[in-house]
Amino acid sequence: MKGIYYLVAGLLVASTYGQIPIIQNPGEVELAGIDYGYLPDLGGTEIHNYNVNLNLAKPVGKSIIGLGLTYRYFDFTFDESTNILDLSTYESMHVVRTNLLFIRPLRKDWTLLVSAGPTLMSNFANGVSSEDIVVNALGAVNKRWGDFERNTVLMLGVLYGTQFGEPRVLPAVLLRQKLNHHWSYSFGLPITGINYRINDRHRISALVSPEGLFGNNSNAVAVDGNRILTDTKIQFNGINARLLYRYRFTKNLAFVAEGGFLPTATLRIVDNDNNEIFDLEPGSGAYFKFGIRFALKRPPQNKNLKSDDNEN
């Protein structure tokens, strides 16, 4: 059991743009967060984004069961006139994600991780249908070496989700190392980055990860003036490169500010068979985001191991 809190603390902390749990902040368990993001110009499209997430975890015998709930709202403003279709029904997209997490310690510091849950991505114009549902899932094993001052965690597995737009199967391979009291890094998929802990209150990170939305439009849409299509999708995805600053201003509350850039984004409308209807040709764009986190410190794992209570 000595490593299980270490793992759940890191794996329950989801990045704002991520869609599966990732090893990001092993010193604490993030219970709640709220964010606002703004991308002023992505090839003429303006995007406001609001995000709320909750995470819960409970030990059950030698295992841990976790539940994650996330709500995201995308507000698109299209500076685009087209005779192909009316873009107004794609302006508001909701994402409701549920995630059930199971962690089981194995022998020799190996751990089994299974995470899965349905995600609703839709404008919800006509209620909820099967076309609104996308399954996000991760199956992996983790291996840990080292102690609290210097340690390595390797994750090997498979994920399924919309990280690159439309749902697909992807490898989940991630190496995380804590080099010392200040420096750590992650390399692989779903996230690559480096973290520098200045002191107990301040931390900065440089991160790169995929971002994806595959939202269903439950309105009937007229295409080319005479075809009527249902359950078309707005596909938005790209590689999100960003700088993040985190300031913990109380014991359990932290302020997060982020600035990022999407160098080669995709923003297009596709039909129910994922055939392109219209490409908004977004190119690249920069954004900013800020938010609040509520987190609890990770309990010490073992009296013989050094506590990591100062870890951000």
mmCIF file of N, CA, C and O in Angstrom, residues 32-115:
data_model
loop_
_atom_site.group_PDB
_atom_site.id
_atom_site.type_symbol
_atom_site.label_atom_id
_atom_site.label_comp_id
_atom_site.label_asym_id
_atom_site.label_seq_id
_atom_site.Cartn_x
_atom_site.Cartn_y
_atom_site.Cartn_z
ATOM 1 N N ALA A 32 -11.232 19.685 -6.633
ATOM 2 C CA ALA A 32 -12.115 20.512 -7.453
ATOM 3 C C ALA A 32 -11.309 21.593 -8.153
ATOM 4 O O ALA A 32 -10.232 22.000 -7.695
ATOM 5 N N GLY A 33 -11.835 22.059 -9.268
ATOM 6 C CA GLY A 33 -11.204 23.144 -10.003
ATOM 7 C C GLY A 33 -12.214 23.837 -10.892
ATOM 8 O O GLY A 33 -13.205 23.246 -11.325
ATOM 9 N N ILE A 34 -11.974 25.115 -11.165
ATOM 10 C CA ILE A 34 -12.808 25.887 -12.069
ATOM 11 C C ILE A 34 -11.904 26.777 -12.913
ATOM 12 O O ILE A 34 -10.937 27.351 -12.393
ATOM 13 N N ASP A 35 -12.187 26.859 -14.232
ATOM 14 C CA ASP A 35 -11.322 27.596 -15.151
ATOM 15 C C ASP A 35 -12.148 28.376 -16.167
ATOM 16 O O ASP A 35 -13.263 27.974 -16.528
ATOM 17 N N TYR A 36 -11.542 29.459 -16.640
ATOM 18 C CA TYR A 36 -12.071 30.188 -17.793
ATOM 19 C C TYR A 36 -10.928 30.385 -18.785
ATOM 20 O O TYR A 36 -9.821 30.795 -18.412
ATOM 21 N N GLY A 37 -11.193 30.079 -20.057
ATOM 22 C CA GLY A 37 -10.197 30.256 -21.098
ATOM 23 C C GLY A 37 -10.748 31.056 -22.262
ATOM 24 O O GLY A 37 -11.950 31.002 -22.561
ATOM 25 N N TYR A 38 -9.867 31.776 -22.945
ATOM 26 C CA TYR A 38 -10.287 32.629 -24.062
ATOM 27 C C TYR A 38 -9.247 32.560 -25.170
ATOM 28 O O TYR A 38 -8.055 32.805 -24.945
ATOM 29 N N LEU A 39 -9.722 32.193 -26.366
ATOM 30 C CA LEU A 39 -8.890 32.169 -27.562
ATOM 31 C C LEU A 39 -9.480 33.195 -28.525
ATOM 32 O O LEU A 39 -10.532 32.953 -29.129
ATOM 33 N N PRO A 40 -8.858 34.361 -28.647
ATOM 34 C CA PRO A 40 -9.500 35.463 -29.378
ATOM 35 C C PRO A 40 -9.553 35.298 -30.884
ATOM 36 O O PRO A 40 -10.456 35.851 -31.528
ATOM 37 N N ASP A 41 -8.610 34.581 -31.475
ATOM 38 C CA ASP A 41 -8.580 34.518 -32.935
ATOM 39 C C ASP A 41 -7.925 33.220 -33.388
ATOM 40 O O ASP A 41 -6.712 33.072 -33.307
ATOM 41 N N LEU A 42 -8.752 32.292 -33.864
ATOM 42 C CA LEU A 42 -8.249 31.057 -34.450
ATOM 43 C C LEU A 42 -8.743 31.030 -35.894
ATOM 44 O O LEU A 42 -9.781 30.465 -36.209
ATOM 45 N N GLY A 43 -8.009 31.701 -36.765
ATOM 46 C CA GLY A 43 -8.416 31.803 -38.156
ATOM 47 C C GLY A 43 -9.742 32.511 -38.334
ATOM 48 O O GLY A 43 -10.527 32.156 -39.214
ATOM 49 N N GLY A 44 -10.009 33.497 -37.488
ATOM 50 C CA GLY A 44 -11.265 34.230 -37.553
ATOM 51 C C GLY A 44 -12.325 33.726 -36.591
ATOM 52 O O GLY A 44 -13.400 34.329 -36.486
ATOM 53 N N THR A 45 -12.069 32.638 -35.865
ATOM 54 C CA THR A 45 -13.019 32.096 -34.889
ATOM 55 C C THR A 45 -12.583 32.468 -33.480
ATOM 56 O O THR A 45 -11.416 32.319 -33.117
ATOM 57 N N GLU A 46 -13.530 32.941 -32.686
ATOM 58 C CA GLU A 46 -13.295 33.293 -31.290
ATOM 59 C C GLU A 46 -13.896 32.207 -30.402
ATOM 60 O O GLU A 46 -15.020 31.754 -30.649
ATOM 61 N N ILE A 47 -13.149 31.787 -29.371
ATOM 62 C CA ILE A 47 -13.605 30.680 -28.518
ATOM 63 C C ILE A 47 -13.493 31.076 -27.050
ATOM 64 O O ILE A 47 -12.415 31.433 -26.574
ATOM 65 N N HIS A 48 -14.618 31.008 -26.350
ATOM 66 C CA HIS A 48 -14.641 31.093 -24.891
ATOM 67 C C HIS A 48 -14.862 29.689 -24.344
ATOM 68 O O HIS A 48 -15.657 28.915 -24.893
ATOM 69 N N ASN A 49 -14.175 29.364 -23.252
ATOM 70 C CA ASN A 49 -14.284 28.029 -22.678
ATOM 71 C C ASN A 49 -14.378 28.116 -21.163
ATOM 72 O O ASN A 49 -13.608 28.831 -20.517
ATOM 73 N N TYR A 50 -15.349 27.395 -20.600
ATOM 74 C CA TYR A 50 -15.557 27.347 -19.152
ATOM 75 C C TYR A 50 -15.457 25.896 -18.697
ATOM 76 O O TYR A 50 -15.989 24.999 -19.373
ATOM 77 N N ASN A 51 -14.808 25.647 -17.570
ATOM 78 C CA ASN A 51 -14.523 24.289 -17.148
ATOM 79 C C ASN A 51 -14.684 24.156 -15.633
ATOM 80 O O ASN A 51 -14.173 24.980 -14.866
ATOM 81 N N VAL A 52 -15.396 23.106 -15.199
ATOM 82 C CA VAL A 52 -15.526 22.771 -13.780
ATOM 83 C C VAL A 52 -15.268 21.280 -13.642
ATOM 84 O O VAL A 52 -15.806 20.483 -14.419
ATOM 85 N N ASN A 53 -14.442 20.883 -12.671
ATOM 86 C CA ASN A 53 -14.219 19.449 -12.468
ATOM 87 C C ASN A 53 -14.153 19.106 -10.987
ATOM 88 O O ASN A 53 -13.746 19.923 -10.147
ATOM 89 N N LEU A 54 -14.583 17.891 -10.675
ATOM 90 C CA LEU A 54 -14.590 17.347 -9.316
ATOM 91 C C LEU A 54 -13.951 15.966 -9.344
ATOM 92 O O LEU A 54 -14.181 15.188 -10.275
ATOM 93 N N ASN A 55 -13.177 15.633 -8.302
ATOM 94 C CA ASN A 55 -12.538 14.324 -8.195
ATOM 95 C C ASN A 55 -12.728 13.779 -6.787
ATOM 96 O O ASN A 55 -12.536 14.502 -5.799
ATOM 97 N N LEU A 56 -13.100 12.512 -6.687
ATOM 98 C CA LEU A 56 -13.271 11.840 -5.411
ATOM 99 C C LEU A 56 -12.529 10.511 -5.458
ATOM 100 O O LEU A 56 -12.434 9.886 -6.518
ATOM 101 N N ALA A 57 -12.027 10.065 -4.314
ATOM 102 C CA ALA A 57 -11.338 8.773 -4.255
ATOM 103 C C ALA A 57 -11.525 8.153 -2.874
ATOM 104 O O ALA A 57 -11.593 8.863 -1.870
ATOM 105 N N LYS A 58 -11.607 6.818 -2.862
ATOM 106 C CA LYS A 58 -11.805 6.115 -1.593
ATOM 107 C C LYS A 58 -11.045 4.794 -1.621
ATOM 108 O O LYS A 58 -11.196 4.016 -2.576
ATOM 109 N N PRO A 59 -10.224 4.513 -0.600
ATOM 110 C CA PRO A 59 -9.583 3.196 -0.516
ATOM 111 C C PRO A 59 -10.624 2.106 -0.263
ATOM 112 O O PRO A 59 -11.531 2.269 0.556
ATOM 113 N N VAL A 60 -10.517 1.011 -0.991
ATOM 114 C CA VAL A 60 -11.374 -0.161 -0.799
ATOM 115 C C VAL A 60 -10.447 -1.370 -0.709
ATOM 116 O O VAL A 60 -9.966 -1.875 -1.732
ATOM 117 N N GLY A 61 -10.181 -1.818 0.493
ATOM 118 C CA GLY A 61 -9.192 -2.870 0.677
ATOM 119 C C GLY A 61 -7.825 -2.375 0.249
ATOM 120 O O GLY A 61 -7.360 -1.316 0.671
ATOM 121 N N LYS A 62 -7.151 -3.124 -0.614
ATOM 122 C CA LYS A 62 -5.852 -2.721 -1.132
ATOM 123 C C LYS A 62 -5.958 -1.816 -2.357
ATOM 124 O O LYS A 62 -4.937 -1.345 -2.865
ATOM 125 N N SER A 63 -7.164 -1.599 -2.836
ATOM 126 C CA SER A 63 -7.370 -0.831 -4.062
ATOM 127 C C SER A 63 -7.897 0.555 -3.748
ATOM 128 O O SER A 63 -8.180 0.891 -2.598
ATOM 129 N N ILE A 64 -8.029 1.348 -4.800
ATOM 130 C CA ILE A 64 -8.646 2.664 -4.687
ATOM 131 C C ILE A 64 -9.652 2.814 -5.818
ATOM 132 O O ILE A 64 -9.364 2.479 -6.976
ATOM 133 N N ILE A 65 -10.826 3.309 -5.464
ATOM 134 C CA ILE A 65 -11.866 3.631 -6.444
ATOM 135 C C ILE A 65 -11.974 5.152 -6.514
ATOM 136 O O ILE A 65 -12.081 5.825 -5.488
ATOM 137 N N GLY A 66 -11.944 5.686 -7.717
ATOM 138 C CA GLY A 66 -12.049 7.133 -7.902
ATOM 139 C C GLY A 66 -13.166 7.483 -8.865
ATOM 140 O O GLY A 66 -13.513 6.704 -9.761
ATOM 141 N N LEU A 67 -13.736 8.661 -8.688
ATOM 142 C CA LEU A 67 -14.775 9.163 -9.579
ATOM 143 C C LEU A 67 -14.442 10.597 -9.963
ATOM 144 O O LEU A 67 -14.192 11.438 -9.100
ATOM 145 N N GLY A 68 -14.418 10.854 -11.268
ATOM 146 C CA GLY A 68 -14.177 12.202 -11.763
ATOM 147 C C GLY A 68 -15.371 12.708 -12.549
ATOM 148 O O GLY A 68 -15.965 11.973 -13.349
ATOM 149 N N LEU A 69 -15.749 13.954 -12.322
ATOM 150 C CA LEU A 69 -16.853 14.597 -13.033
ATOM 151 C C LEU A 69 -16.350 15.919 -13.597
ATOM 152 O O LEU A 69 -15.719 16.713 -12.883
ATOM 153 N N THR A 70 -16.613 16.161 -14.884
ATOM 154 C CA THR A 70 -16.156 17.381 -15.532
ATOM 155 C C THR A 70 -17.261 17.950 -16.407
ATOM 156 O O THR A 70 -17.948 17.201 -17.116
ATOM 157 N N TYR A 71 -17.439 19.265 -16.336
ATOM 158 C CA TYR A 71 -18.333 19.962 -17.262
ATOM 159 C C TYR A 71 -17.550 21.057 -17.970
ATOM 160 O O TYR A 71 -16.866 21.858 -17.324
ATOM 161 N N ARG A 72 -17.626 21.079 -19.318
ATOM 162 C CA ARG A 72 -16.983 22.117 -20.115
ATOM 163 C C ARG A 72 -17.998 22.716 -21.072
ATOM 164 O O ARG A 72 -18.862 22.012 -21.611
ATOM 165 N N TYR A 73 -17.889 24.011 -21.256
ATOM 166 C CA TYR A 73 -18.770 24.711 -22.190
ATOM 167 C C TYR A 73 -17.914 25.483 -23.186
ATOM 168 O O TYR A 73 -17.041 26.273 -22.788
ATOM 169 N N PHE A 74 -18.130 25.235 -24.473
ATOM 170 C CA PHE A 74 -17.430 25.932 -25.548
ATOM 171 C C PHE A 74 -18.389 26.907 -26.207
ATOM 172 O O PHE A 74 -19.479 26.526 -26.651
ATOM 173 N N ASP A 75 -17.996 28.159 -26.289
ATOM 174 C CA ASP A 75 -18.778 29.204 -26.955
ATOM 175 C C ASP A 75 -17.981 29.683 -28.163
ATOM 176 O O ASP A 75 -16.988 30.403 -28.020
ATOM 177 N N PHE A 76 -18.384 29.267 -29.369
ATOM 178 C CA PHE A 76 -17.714 29.633 -30.613
ATOM 179 C C PHE A 76 -18.401 30.855 -31.232
ATOM 180 O O PHE A 76 -19.632 30.912 -31.307
ATOM 181 N N THR A 77 -17.599 31.790 -31.691
ATOM 182 C CA THR A 77 -18.094 32.890 -32.514
ATOM 183 C C THR A 77 -17.373 32.812 -33.849
ATOM 184 O O THR A 77 -16.167 33.030 -33.938
ATOM 185 N N PHE A 78 -18.125 32.462 -34.894
ATOM 186 C CA PHE A 78 -17.537 32.242 -36.215
ATOM 187 C C PHE A 78 -17.589 33.521 -37.042
ATOM 188 O O PHE A 78 -18.661 34.081 -37.263
ATOM 189 N N ASP A 79 -16.443 33.993 -37.456
ATOM 190 C CA ASP A 79 -16.364 35.131 -38.373
ATOM 191 C C ASP A 79 -16.256 34.572 -39.791
ATOM 192 O O ASP A 79 -15.233 34.690 -40.456
ATOM 193 N N GLU A 80 -17.318 33.925 -40.201
ATOM 194 C CA GLU A 80 -17.269 33.182 -41.457
ATOM 195 C C GLU A 80 -18.655 33.177 -42.083
ATOM 196 O O GLU A 80 -19.642 32.824 -41.444
ATOM 197 N N SER A 81 -18.756 33.606 -43.303
ATOM 198 C CA SER A 81 -20.002 33.510 -44.064
ATOM 199 C C SER A 81 -19.838 32.413 -45.107
ATOM 200 O O SER A 81 -18.831 32.363 -45.805
ATOM 201 N N THR A 82 -20.833 31.533 -45.180
ATOM 202 C CA THR A 82 -20.758 30.420 -46.111
ATOM 203 C C THR A 82 -22.148 30.095 -46.633
ATOM 204 O O THR A 82 -23.139 30.204 -45.900
ATOM 205 N N ASN A 83 -22.202 29.707 -47.882
ATOM 206 C CA ASN A 83 -23.451 29.247 -48.473
ATOM 207 C C ASN A 83 -23.630 27.748 -48.308
ATOM 208 O O ASN A 83 -24.644 27.193 -48.740
ATOM 209 N N ILE A 84 -22.649 27.089 -47.686
ATOM 210 C CA ILE A 84 -22.700 25.640 -47.559
ATOM 211 C C ILE A 84 -23.643 25.217 -46.428
ATOM 212 O O ILE A 84 -24.458 24.309 -46.585
ATOM 213 N N LEU A 85 -23.544 25.890 -45.277
ATOM 214 C CA LEU A 85 -24.419 25.568 -44.154
ATOM 215 C C LEU A 85 -24.457 26.733 -43.179
ATOM 216 O O LEU A 85 -23.593 27.624 -43.202
ATOM 217 N N ASP A 86 -25.457 26.697 -42.286
ATOM 218 C CA ASP A 86 -25.604 27.698 -41.238
ATOM 219 C C ASP A 86 -24.783 27.255 -40.026
ATOM 220 O O ASP A 86 -25.035 26.198 -39.440
ATOM 221 N N LEU A 87 -23.791 28.071 -39.646
ATOM 222 C CA LEU A 87 -22.900 27.701 -38.545
ATOM 223 C C LEU A 87 -23.469 28.036 -37.165
ATOM 224 O O LEU A 87 -22.864 27.659 -36.157
ATOM 225 N N SER A 88 -24.610 28.697 -37.095
ATOM 226 C CA SER A 88 -25.099 29.184 -35.797
ATOM 227 C C SER A 88 -25.421 28.046 -34.824
ATOM 228 O O SER A 88 -25.288 28.218 -33.606
ATOM 229 N N THR A 89 -25.822 26.881 -35.330
ATOM 230 C CA THR A 89 -26.176 25.789 -34.429
ATOM 231 C C THR A 89 -24.948 25.078 -33.852
ATOM 232 O O THR A 89 -25.092 24.173 -33.027
ATOM 233 N N TYR A 90 -23.756 25.460 -34.280
ATOM 234 C CA TYR A 90 -22.517 24.893 -33.738
ATOM 235 C C TYR A 90 -21.857 25.816 -32.709
ATOM 236 O O TYR A 90 -20.780 25.496 -32.214
ATOM 237 N N GLU A 91 -22.489 26.926 -32.400
ATOM 238 C CA GLU A 91 -21.822 27.932 -31.566
ATOM 239 C C GLU A 91 -21.702 27.525 -30.105
ATOM 240 O O GLU A 91 -20.775 27.954 -29.421
ATOM 241 N N SER A 92 -22.629 26.716 -29.594
ATOM 242 C CA SER A 92 -22.621 26.333 -28.182
ATOM 243 C C SER A 92 -22.485 24.820 -28.069
ATOM 244 O O SER A 92 -23.357 24.081 -28.540
ATOM 245 N N MET A 93 -21.397 24.377 -27.477
ATOM 246 C CA MET A 93 -21.149 22.951 -27.303
ATOM 247 C C MET A 93 -20.852 22.659 -25.826
ATOM 248 O O MET A 93 -20.067 23.359 -25.185
ATOM 249 N N HIS A 94 -21.494 21.600 -25.329
ATOM 250 C CA HIS A 94 -21.332 21.181 -23.942
ATOM 251 C C HIS A 94 -20.597 19.847 -23.890
ATOM 252 O O HIS A 94 -20.814 18.975 -24.738
ATOM 253 N N VAL A 95 -19.760 19.693 -22.881
ATOM 254 C CA VAL A 95 -19.059 18.429 -22.636
ATOM 255 C C VAL A 95 -19.295 18.043 -21.180
ATOM 256 O O VAL A 95 -18.943 18.791 -20.266
ATOM 257 N N VAL A 96 -19.914 16.885 -20.978
ATOM 258 C CA VAL A 96 -20.147 16.349 -19.636
ATOM 259 C C VAL A 96 -19.417 15.013 -19.559
ATOM 260 O O VAL A 96 -19.795 14.052 -20.230
ATOM 261 N N ARG A 97 -18.368 14.965 -18.771
ATOM 262 C CA ARG A 97 -17.515 13.776 -18.721
ATOM 263 C C ARG A 97 -17.592 13.114 -17.348
ATOM 264 O O ARG A 97 -17.467 13.781 -16.313
ATOM 265 N N THR A 98 -17.816 11.818 -17.328
ATOM 266 C CA THR A 98 -17.733 11.031 -16.098
ATOM 267 C C THR A 98 -16.592 10.033 -16.254
ATOM 268 O O THR A 98 -16.358 9.516 -17.350
ATOM 269 N N ASN A 99 -15.917 9.769 -15.169
ATOM 270 C CA ASN A 99 -14.740 8.916 -15.243
ATOM 271 C C ASN A 99 -14.629 8.090 -13.965
ATOM 272 O O ASN A 99 -14.505 8.641 -12.871
ATOM 273 N N LEU A 100 -14.705 6.777 -14.102
ATOM 274 C CA LEU A 100 -14.535 5.878 -12.968
ATOM 275 C C LEU A 100 -13.129 5.289 -13.033
ATOM 276 O O LEU A 100 -12.722 4.741 -14.059
ATOM 277 N N LEU A 101 -12.410 5.417 -11.932
ATOM 278 C CA LEU A 101 -11.002 5.022 -11.888
ATOM 279 C C LEU A 101 -10.804 3.895 -10.885
ATOM 280 O O LEU A 101 -11.321 3.946 -9.760
ATOM 281 N N PHE A 102 -10.076 2.873 -11.298
ATOM 282 C CA PHE A 102 -9.739 1.756 -10.411
ATOM 283 C C PHE A 102 -8.231 1.585 -10.396
ATOM 284 O O PHE A 102 -7.592 1.449 -11.443
ATOM 285 N N ILE A 103 -7.629 1.593 -9.202
ATOM 286 C CA ILE A 103 -6.190 1.418 -9.033
ATOM 287 C C ILE A 103 -5.951 0.248 -8.092
ATOM 288 O O ILE A 103 -6.523 0.189 -6.999
ATOM 289 N N ARG A 104 -5.108 -0.672 -8.522
ATOM 290 C CA ARG A 104 -4.829 -1.873 -7.732
ATOM 291 C C ARG A 104 -3.330 -2.109 -7.675
ATOM 292 O O ARG A 104 -2.665 -2.258 -8.716
ATOM 293 N N PRO A 105 -2.722 -2.114 -6.491
ATOM 294 C CA PRO A 105 -1.292 -2.391 -6.392
ATOM 295 C C PRO A 105 -0.986 -3.845 -6.717
ATOM 296 O O PRO A 105 -1.710 -4.760 -6.315
ATOM 297 N N LEU A 106 0.086 -4.042 -7.470
ATOM 298 C CA LEU A 106 0.558 -5.375 -7.813
ATOM 299 C C LEU A 106 1.901 -5.615 -7.129
ATOM 300 O O LEU A 106 2.304 -4.851 -6.251
ATOM 301 N N ARG A 107 2.627 -6.598 -7.555
ATOM 302 C CA ARG A 107 3.902 -6.902 -6.913
ATOM 303 C C ARG A 107 5.014 -6.012 -7.431
ATOM 304 O O ARG A 107 4.971 -5.520 -8.552
ATOM 305 N N LYS A 108 6.022 -5.831 -6.592
ATOM 306 C CA LYS A 108 7.263 -5.164 -6.958
ATOM 307 C C LYS A 108 7.025 -3.762 -7.534
ATOM 308 O O LYS A 108 7.575 -3.376 -8.566
ATOM 309 N N ASP A 109 6.171 -2.969 -6.845
ATOM 310 C CA ASP A 109 5.896 -1.578 -7.193
ATOM 311 C C ASP A 109 5.210 -1.412 -8.542
ATOM 312 O O ASP A 109 5.257 -0.342 -9.138
ATOM 313 N N TRP A 110 4.571 -2.462 -9.035
ATOM 314 C CA TRP A 110 3.710 -2.339 -10.197
ATOM 315 C C TRP A 110 2.287 -2.039 -9.733
ATOM 316 O O TRP A 110 1.857 -2.496 -8.666
ATOM 317 N N THR A 111 1.559 -1.287 -10.543
ATOM 318 C CA THR A 111 0.182 -0.925 -10.224
ATOM 319 C C THR A 111 -0.676 -1.021 -11.474
ATOM 320 O O THR A 111 -0.263 -0.590 -12.557
ATOM 321 N N LEU A 112 -1.870 -1.571 -11.323
ATOM 322 C CA LEU A 112 -2.841 -1.643 -12.414
ATOM 323 C C LEU A 112 -3.748 -0.421 -12.356
ATOM 324 O O LEU A 112 -4.231 -0.038 -11.282
ATOM 325 N N LEU A 113 -3.984 0.186 -13.501
ATOM 326 C CA LEU A 113 -4.854 1.353 -13.598
ATOM 327 C C LEU A 113 -5.868 1.126 -14.706
ATOM 328 O O LEU A 113 -5.508 0.839 -15.849
ATOM 329 N N VAL A 114 -7.151 1.238 -14.370
ATOM 330 C CA VAL A 114 -8.229 1.175 -15.360
ATOM 331 C C VAL A 114 -9.128 2.378 -15.150
ATOM 332 O O VAL A 114 -9.571 2.646 -14.024
ATOM 333 N N SER A 115 -9.376 3.103 -16.219
ATOM 334 C CA SER A 115 -10.187 4.304 -16.151
ATOM 335 C C SER A 115 -11.128 4.326 -17.351
ATOM 336 O O SER A 115 -10.696 4.134 -18.493
#
